[in-house]
Coordinates of C-alpha atoms in Angstrom, one line a residue:
X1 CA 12.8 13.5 -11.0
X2 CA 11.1 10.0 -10.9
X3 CA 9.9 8.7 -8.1
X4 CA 11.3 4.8 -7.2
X5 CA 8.8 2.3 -6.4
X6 CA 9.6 -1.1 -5.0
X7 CA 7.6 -3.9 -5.8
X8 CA 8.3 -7.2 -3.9
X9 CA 6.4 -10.5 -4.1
X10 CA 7.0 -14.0 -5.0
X11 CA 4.3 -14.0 -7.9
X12 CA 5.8 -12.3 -11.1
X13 CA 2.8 -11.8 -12.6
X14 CA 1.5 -10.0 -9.6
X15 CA 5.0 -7.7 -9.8
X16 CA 4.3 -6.8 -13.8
X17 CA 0.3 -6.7 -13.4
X18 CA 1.3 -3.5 -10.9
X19 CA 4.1 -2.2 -12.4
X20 CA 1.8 -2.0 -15.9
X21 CA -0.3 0.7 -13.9
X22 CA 1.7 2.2 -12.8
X23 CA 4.2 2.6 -15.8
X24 CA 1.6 5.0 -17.0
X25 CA 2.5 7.5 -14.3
X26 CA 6.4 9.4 -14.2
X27 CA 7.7 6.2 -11.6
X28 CA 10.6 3.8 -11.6
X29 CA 10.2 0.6 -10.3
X30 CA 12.2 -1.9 -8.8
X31 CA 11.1 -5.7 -8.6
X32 CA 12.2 -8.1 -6.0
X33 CA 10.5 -11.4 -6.3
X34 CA 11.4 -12.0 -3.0
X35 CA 12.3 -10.5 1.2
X36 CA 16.2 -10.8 0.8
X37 CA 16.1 -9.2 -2.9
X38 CA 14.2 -6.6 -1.6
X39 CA 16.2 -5.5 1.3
X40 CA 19.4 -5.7 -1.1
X41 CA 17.1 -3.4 -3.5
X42 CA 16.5 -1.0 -0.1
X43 CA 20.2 -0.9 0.6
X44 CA 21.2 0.1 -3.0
X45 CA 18.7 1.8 -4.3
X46 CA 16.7 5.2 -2.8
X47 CA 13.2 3.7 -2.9
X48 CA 10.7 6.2 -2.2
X49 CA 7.8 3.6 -2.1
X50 CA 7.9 -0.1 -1.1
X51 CA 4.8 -2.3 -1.9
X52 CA 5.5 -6.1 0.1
X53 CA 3.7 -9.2 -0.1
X54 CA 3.8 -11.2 3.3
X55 CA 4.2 -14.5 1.9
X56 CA 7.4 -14.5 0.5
X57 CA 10.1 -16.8 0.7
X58 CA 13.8 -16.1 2.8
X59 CA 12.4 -13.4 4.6
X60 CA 8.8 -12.8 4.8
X61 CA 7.2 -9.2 4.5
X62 CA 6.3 -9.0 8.4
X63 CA 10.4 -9.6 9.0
X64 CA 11.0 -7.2 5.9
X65 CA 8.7 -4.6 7.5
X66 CA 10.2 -4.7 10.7
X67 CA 14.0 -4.3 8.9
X68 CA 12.6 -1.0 7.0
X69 CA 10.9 0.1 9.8
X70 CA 14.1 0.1 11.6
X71 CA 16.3 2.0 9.3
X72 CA 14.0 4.0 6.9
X73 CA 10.6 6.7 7.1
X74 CA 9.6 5.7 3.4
X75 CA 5.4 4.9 3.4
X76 CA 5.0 0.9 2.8
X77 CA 2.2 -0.7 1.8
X78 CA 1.1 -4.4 2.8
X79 CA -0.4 -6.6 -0.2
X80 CA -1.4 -9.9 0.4
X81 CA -4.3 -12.5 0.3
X82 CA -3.5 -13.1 4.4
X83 CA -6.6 -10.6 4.8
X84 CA -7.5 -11.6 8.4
X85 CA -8.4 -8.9 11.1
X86 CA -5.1 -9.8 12.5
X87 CA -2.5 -9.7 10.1
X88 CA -4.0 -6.5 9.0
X89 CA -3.2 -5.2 12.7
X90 CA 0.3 -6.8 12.9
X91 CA 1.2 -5.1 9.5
X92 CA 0.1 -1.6 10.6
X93 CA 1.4 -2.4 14.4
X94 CA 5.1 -2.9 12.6
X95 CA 4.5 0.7 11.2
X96 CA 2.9 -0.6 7.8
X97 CA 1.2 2.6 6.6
X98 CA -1.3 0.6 4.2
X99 CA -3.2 -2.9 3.9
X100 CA -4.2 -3.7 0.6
X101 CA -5.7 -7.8 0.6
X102 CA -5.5 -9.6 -2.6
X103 CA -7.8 -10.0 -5.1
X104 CA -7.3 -6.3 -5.4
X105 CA -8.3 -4.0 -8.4
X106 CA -4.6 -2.4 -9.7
X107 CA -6.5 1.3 -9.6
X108 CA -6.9 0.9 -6.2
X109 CA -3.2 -0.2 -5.5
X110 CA -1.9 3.0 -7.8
X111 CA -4.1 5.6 -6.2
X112 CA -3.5 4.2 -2.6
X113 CA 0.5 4.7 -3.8
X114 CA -0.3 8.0 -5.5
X115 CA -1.9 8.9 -1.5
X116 CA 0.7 7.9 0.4
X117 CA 3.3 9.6 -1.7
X118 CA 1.3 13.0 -1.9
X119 CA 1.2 12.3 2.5
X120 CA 5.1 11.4 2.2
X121 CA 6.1 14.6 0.2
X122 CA 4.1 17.1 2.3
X123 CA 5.3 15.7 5.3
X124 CA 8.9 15.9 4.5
X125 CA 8.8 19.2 1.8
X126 CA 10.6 22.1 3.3
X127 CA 7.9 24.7 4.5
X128 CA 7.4 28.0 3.4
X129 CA 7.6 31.6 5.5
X130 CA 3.9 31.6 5.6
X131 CA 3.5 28.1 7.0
X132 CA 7.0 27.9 9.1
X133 CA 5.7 26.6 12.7
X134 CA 7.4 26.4 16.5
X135 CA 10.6 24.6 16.2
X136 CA 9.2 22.3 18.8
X137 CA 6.2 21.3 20.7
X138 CA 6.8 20.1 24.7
X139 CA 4.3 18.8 27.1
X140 CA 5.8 16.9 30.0
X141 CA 8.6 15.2 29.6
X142 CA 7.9 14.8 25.5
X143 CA 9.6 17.5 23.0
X144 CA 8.5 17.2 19.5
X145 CA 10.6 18.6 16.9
X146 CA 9.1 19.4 13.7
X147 CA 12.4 20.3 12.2
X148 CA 13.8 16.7 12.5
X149 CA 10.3 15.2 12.7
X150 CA 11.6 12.9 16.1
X151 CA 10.1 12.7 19.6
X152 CA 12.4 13.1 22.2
X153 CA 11.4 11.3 25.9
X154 CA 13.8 12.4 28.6
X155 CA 16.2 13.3 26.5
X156 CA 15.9 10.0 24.7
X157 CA 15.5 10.0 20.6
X158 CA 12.1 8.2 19.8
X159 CA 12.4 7.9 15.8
X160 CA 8.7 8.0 14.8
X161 CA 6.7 7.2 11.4
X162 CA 5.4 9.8 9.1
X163 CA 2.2 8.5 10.2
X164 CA 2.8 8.8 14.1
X165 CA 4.7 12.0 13.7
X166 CA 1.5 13.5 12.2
X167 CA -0.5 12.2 15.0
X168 CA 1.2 13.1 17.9
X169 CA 1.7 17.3 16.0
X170 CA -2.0 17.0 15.5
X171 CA -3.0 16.3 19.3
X172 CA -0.1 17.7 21.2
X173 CA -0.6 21.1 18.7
X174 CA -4.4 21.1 21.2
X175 CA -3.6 19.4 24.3
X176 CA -6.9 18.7 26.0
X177 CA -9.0 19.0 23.1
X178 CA -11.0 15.8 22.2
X179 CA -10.4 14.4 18.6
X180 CA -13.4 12.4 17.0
X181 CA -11.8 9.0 15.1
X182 CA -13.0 10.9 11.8
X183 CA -11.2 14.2 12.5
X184 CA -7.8 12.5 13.1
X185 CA -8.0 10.1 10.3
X186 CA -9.3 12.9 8.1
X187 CA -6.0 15.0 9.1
X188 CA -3.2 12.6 9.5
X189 CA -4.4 10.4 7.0
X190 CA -5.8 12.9 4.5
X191 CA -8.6 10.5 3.8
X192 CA -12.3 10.3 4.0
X193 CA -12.9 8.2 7.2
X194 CA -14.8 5.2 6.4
X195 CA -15.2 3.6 10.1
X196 CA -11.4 2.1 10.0
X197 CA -11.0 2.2 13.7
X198 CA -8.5 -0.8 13.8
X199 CA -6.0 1.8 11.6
X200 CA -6.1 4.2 14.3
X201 CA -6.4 2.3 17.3
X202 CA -3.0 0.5 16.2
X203 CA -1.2 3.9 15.4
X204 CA -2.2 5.0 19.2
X205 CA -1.5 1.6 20.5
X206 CA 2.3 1.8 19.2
X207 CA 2.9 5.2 20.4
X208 CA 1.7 4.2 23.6
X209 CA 4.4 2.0 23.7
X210 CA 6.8 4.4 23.2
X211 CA 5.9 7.1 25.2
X212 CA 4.3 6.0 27.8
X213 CA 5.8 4.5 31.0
X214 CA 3.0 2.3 31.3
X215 CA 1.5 1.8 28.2
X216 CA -1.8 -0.2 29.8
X217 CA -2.3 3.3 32.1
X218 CA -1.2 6.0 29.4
X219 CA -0.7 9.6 31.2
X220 CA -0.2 11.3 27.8
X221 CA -2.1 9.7 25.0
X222 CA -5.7 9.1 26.6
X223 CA -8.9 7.5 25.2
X224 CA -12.3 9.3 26.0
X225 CA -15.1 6.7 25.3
X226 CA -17.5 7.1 22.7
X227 CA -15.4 10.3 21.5
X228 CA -12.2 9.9 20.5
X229 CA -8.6 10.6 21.9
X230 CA -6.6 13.9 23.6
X231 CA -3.2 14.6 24.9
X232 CA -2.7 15.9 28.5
X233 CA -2.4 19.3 29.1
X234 CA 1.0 19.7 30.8
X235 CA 2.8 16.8 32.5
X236 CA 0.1 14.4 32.0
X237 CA -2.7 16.3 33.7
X238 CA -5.8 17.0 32.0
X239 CA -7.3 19.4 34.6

């Protein structure tokens, strides 16, 4: 079965310049040349992959993200010539899971898209007897369940990302251990780390926000200078 690829921006030959790469692989792809075609593709069609400009008229890729991110898990990737430090940060901070700036080289764009499907379809394929795992994982207040990859805070359903979901199993799997920035991007993102501390530090920041009951004093999630990041032990101690 092919996998569905969404391709939105407002520059057709951007749309077919992608969609010629990639036409070499097993996808589909859906063009939307601009945010309201694309959320109408989204609604009708099971995309596995969206790509999204930011400048697009109607409804701009930051508003599209925030749409997806409030109804669908599928991995999205941000393409756009806006390539400042802080658009790059607002993408991933709206749950983007990539940030491609334009000019770009197509190879790059299919084997980032190739990566974040391979992450997508191990984190959702059903496991096997040998790798089955704790139905849950609870520290505190926070229950993690790995069969319906959500949090749950007091009770309360926390929908997470692929991306945070892999994060918090990773730390709350070791409470009190110390993860390096390279071992954590290494695991959740399954990629080399090349000194992208801004991709991490924005994925931390945002589940902060929703776990935390004071996001600027986290109990949970805490930073440990010049090292990296742990999770407490048991009800936010660290002892």
């Amino acid at each position: 079965m092919h996998q569905t690829i969404l391709i939105a921006d407002d520059e057709p030959e951007i749309v077919e310049l992608i969609k010629l790469f990639l036409e070499k692989d097993p996808y589909a792809i859906v063009e939307a040349y601009d945010g309201e075609e694309a959320w109408r593709c989204l609604e009708n069609t099971r995309i596995d992959l969206a790509v999204i400009d930011i400048m697009m008229p109607g409804l701009d890729g930051f508003q599209l993200l925030k749409k997806i991110r409030e109804v669908y898990k599928l991995p999205v990737i941000i393409l756009s010539a806006k390539n400042e430090d802080s658009n790059k940060i607002l993408g991933l901070g709206l749950g983007a899971d990539d940030f491609i700036s334009k000019p770009f080289n197509p190879l790059e764009v299919v084997a980032r898209i190739q990566a974040q499907l391979r992450r997508s379809y191990e984190f959702s394929a059903p496991l096997t007897a040998e790798q089955e795992q704790p139905s849950h994982t609870s520290i505190g207040e926070l229950v993690l369940d790995h069969h319906e990859c959500v949090l749950y805070h007091r009770s309360r359903q926390i929908p997470l990302s692929s991306t945070e979901y892999k994060l918090l199993k990773l730390l709350m799997a070791s409470p009190g251990r110390i993860f390096t920035k390279k071992q954590i991007f290494e695991n959740v993102w399954s990629d080399y780390y090349l000194e992208d501390a801004n991709t991490i530090m924005v994925t931390i920041s945002r589940l902060r926000d929703k776990i935390e009951d004071n996001p600027r004093q986290p109990v949970y999630l805490q930073t440990i200078r010049g090292l990296g990041y742990k999770f407490a032990k048991r009800d936010g101690r660290f002892e």
